[in-house]
XYZ file of C-alpha atoms in Angstrom:
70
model
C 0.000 0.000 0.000
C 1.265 3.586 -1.176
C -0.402 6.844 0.114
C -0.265 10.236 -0.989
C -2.755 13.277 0.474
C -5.186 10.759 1.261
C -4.687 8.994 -2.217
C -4.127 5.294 -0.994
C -2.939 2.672 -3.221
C -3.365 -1.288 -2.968
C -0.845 -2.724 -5.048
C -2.195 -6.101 -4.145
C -5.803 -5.624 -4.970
C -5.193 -3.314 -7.994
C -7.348 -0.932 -6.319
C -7.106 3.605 -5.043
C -8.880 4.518 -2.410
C -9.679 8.303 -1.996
C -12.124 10.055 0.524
C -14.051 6.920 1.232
C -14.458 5.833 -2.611
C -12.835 2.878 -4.199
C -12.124 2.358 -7.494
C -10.496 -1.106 -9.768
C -7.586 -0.068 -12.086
C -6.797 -1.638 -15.064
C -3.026 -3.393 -15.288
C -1.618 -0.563 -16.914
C -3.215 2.148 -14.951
C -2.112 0.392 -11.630
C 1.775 0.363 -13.062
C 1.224 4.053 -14.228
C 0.153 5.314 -10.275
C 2.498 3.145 -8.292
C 5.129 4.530 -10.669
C 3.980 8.141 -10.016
C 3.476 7.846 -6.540
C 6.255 5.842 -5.545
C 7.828 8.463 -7.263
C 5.959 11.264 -6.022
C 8.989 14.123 -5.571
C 10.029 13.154 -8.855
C 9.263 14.227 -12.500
C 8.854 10.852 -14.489
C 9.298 11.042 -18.352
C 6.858 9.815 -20.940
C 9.831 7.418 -22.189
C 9.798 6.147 -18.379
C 6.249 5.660 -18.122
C 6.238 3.606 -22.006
C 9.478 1.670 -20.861
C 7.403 0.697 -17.222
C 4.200 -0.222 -19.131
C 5.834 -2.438 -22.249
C 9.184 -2.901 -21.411
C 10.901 -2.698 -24.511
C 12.425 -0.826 -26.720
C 10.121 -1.215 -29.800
C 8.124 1.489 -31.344
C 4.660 1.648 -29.216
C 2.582 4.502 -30.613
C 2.944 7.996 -28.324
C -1.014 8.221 -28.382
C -1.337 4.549 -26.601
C 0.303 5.870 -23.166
C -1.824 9.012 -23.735
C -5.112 6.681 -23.882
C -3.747 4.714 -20.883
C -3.399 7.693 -18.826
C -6.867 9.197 -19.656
């Protein structure tokens, strides 16, 4: 479990808890918050965020990170 002003994240479950409300994440969007709040006093790069989600090197279109954080 990660929290950050009373953003709480279960790792295990795949679940964020804020103010009382829960809410499933998909696979990517769990590795995209622990990343960022793990990270929290850091700025993490759209490269770091594409390498985290598909680890590799291959081409993976700009706009599919951009759909998996929306």
């Amino acid at each position: 479990r990660i929290s950050h002003k009373g953003v709480v994240l279960d790792v295990a479950r795949g679940q964020v808890e804020h103010e009382g409300r829960t809410v499933e994440l998909t696979r990517n969007e769990l590795k995209i918050l622990h990343l960022l709040m793990a990270n929290h006093d850091a700025i993490i790069s759209r490269q770091e965020l594409m390498m985290e989600l598909w680890q590799s090197d291959a081409f993976i279109d700009d706009n599919t990170l951009t759909v998996n954080i929306n």
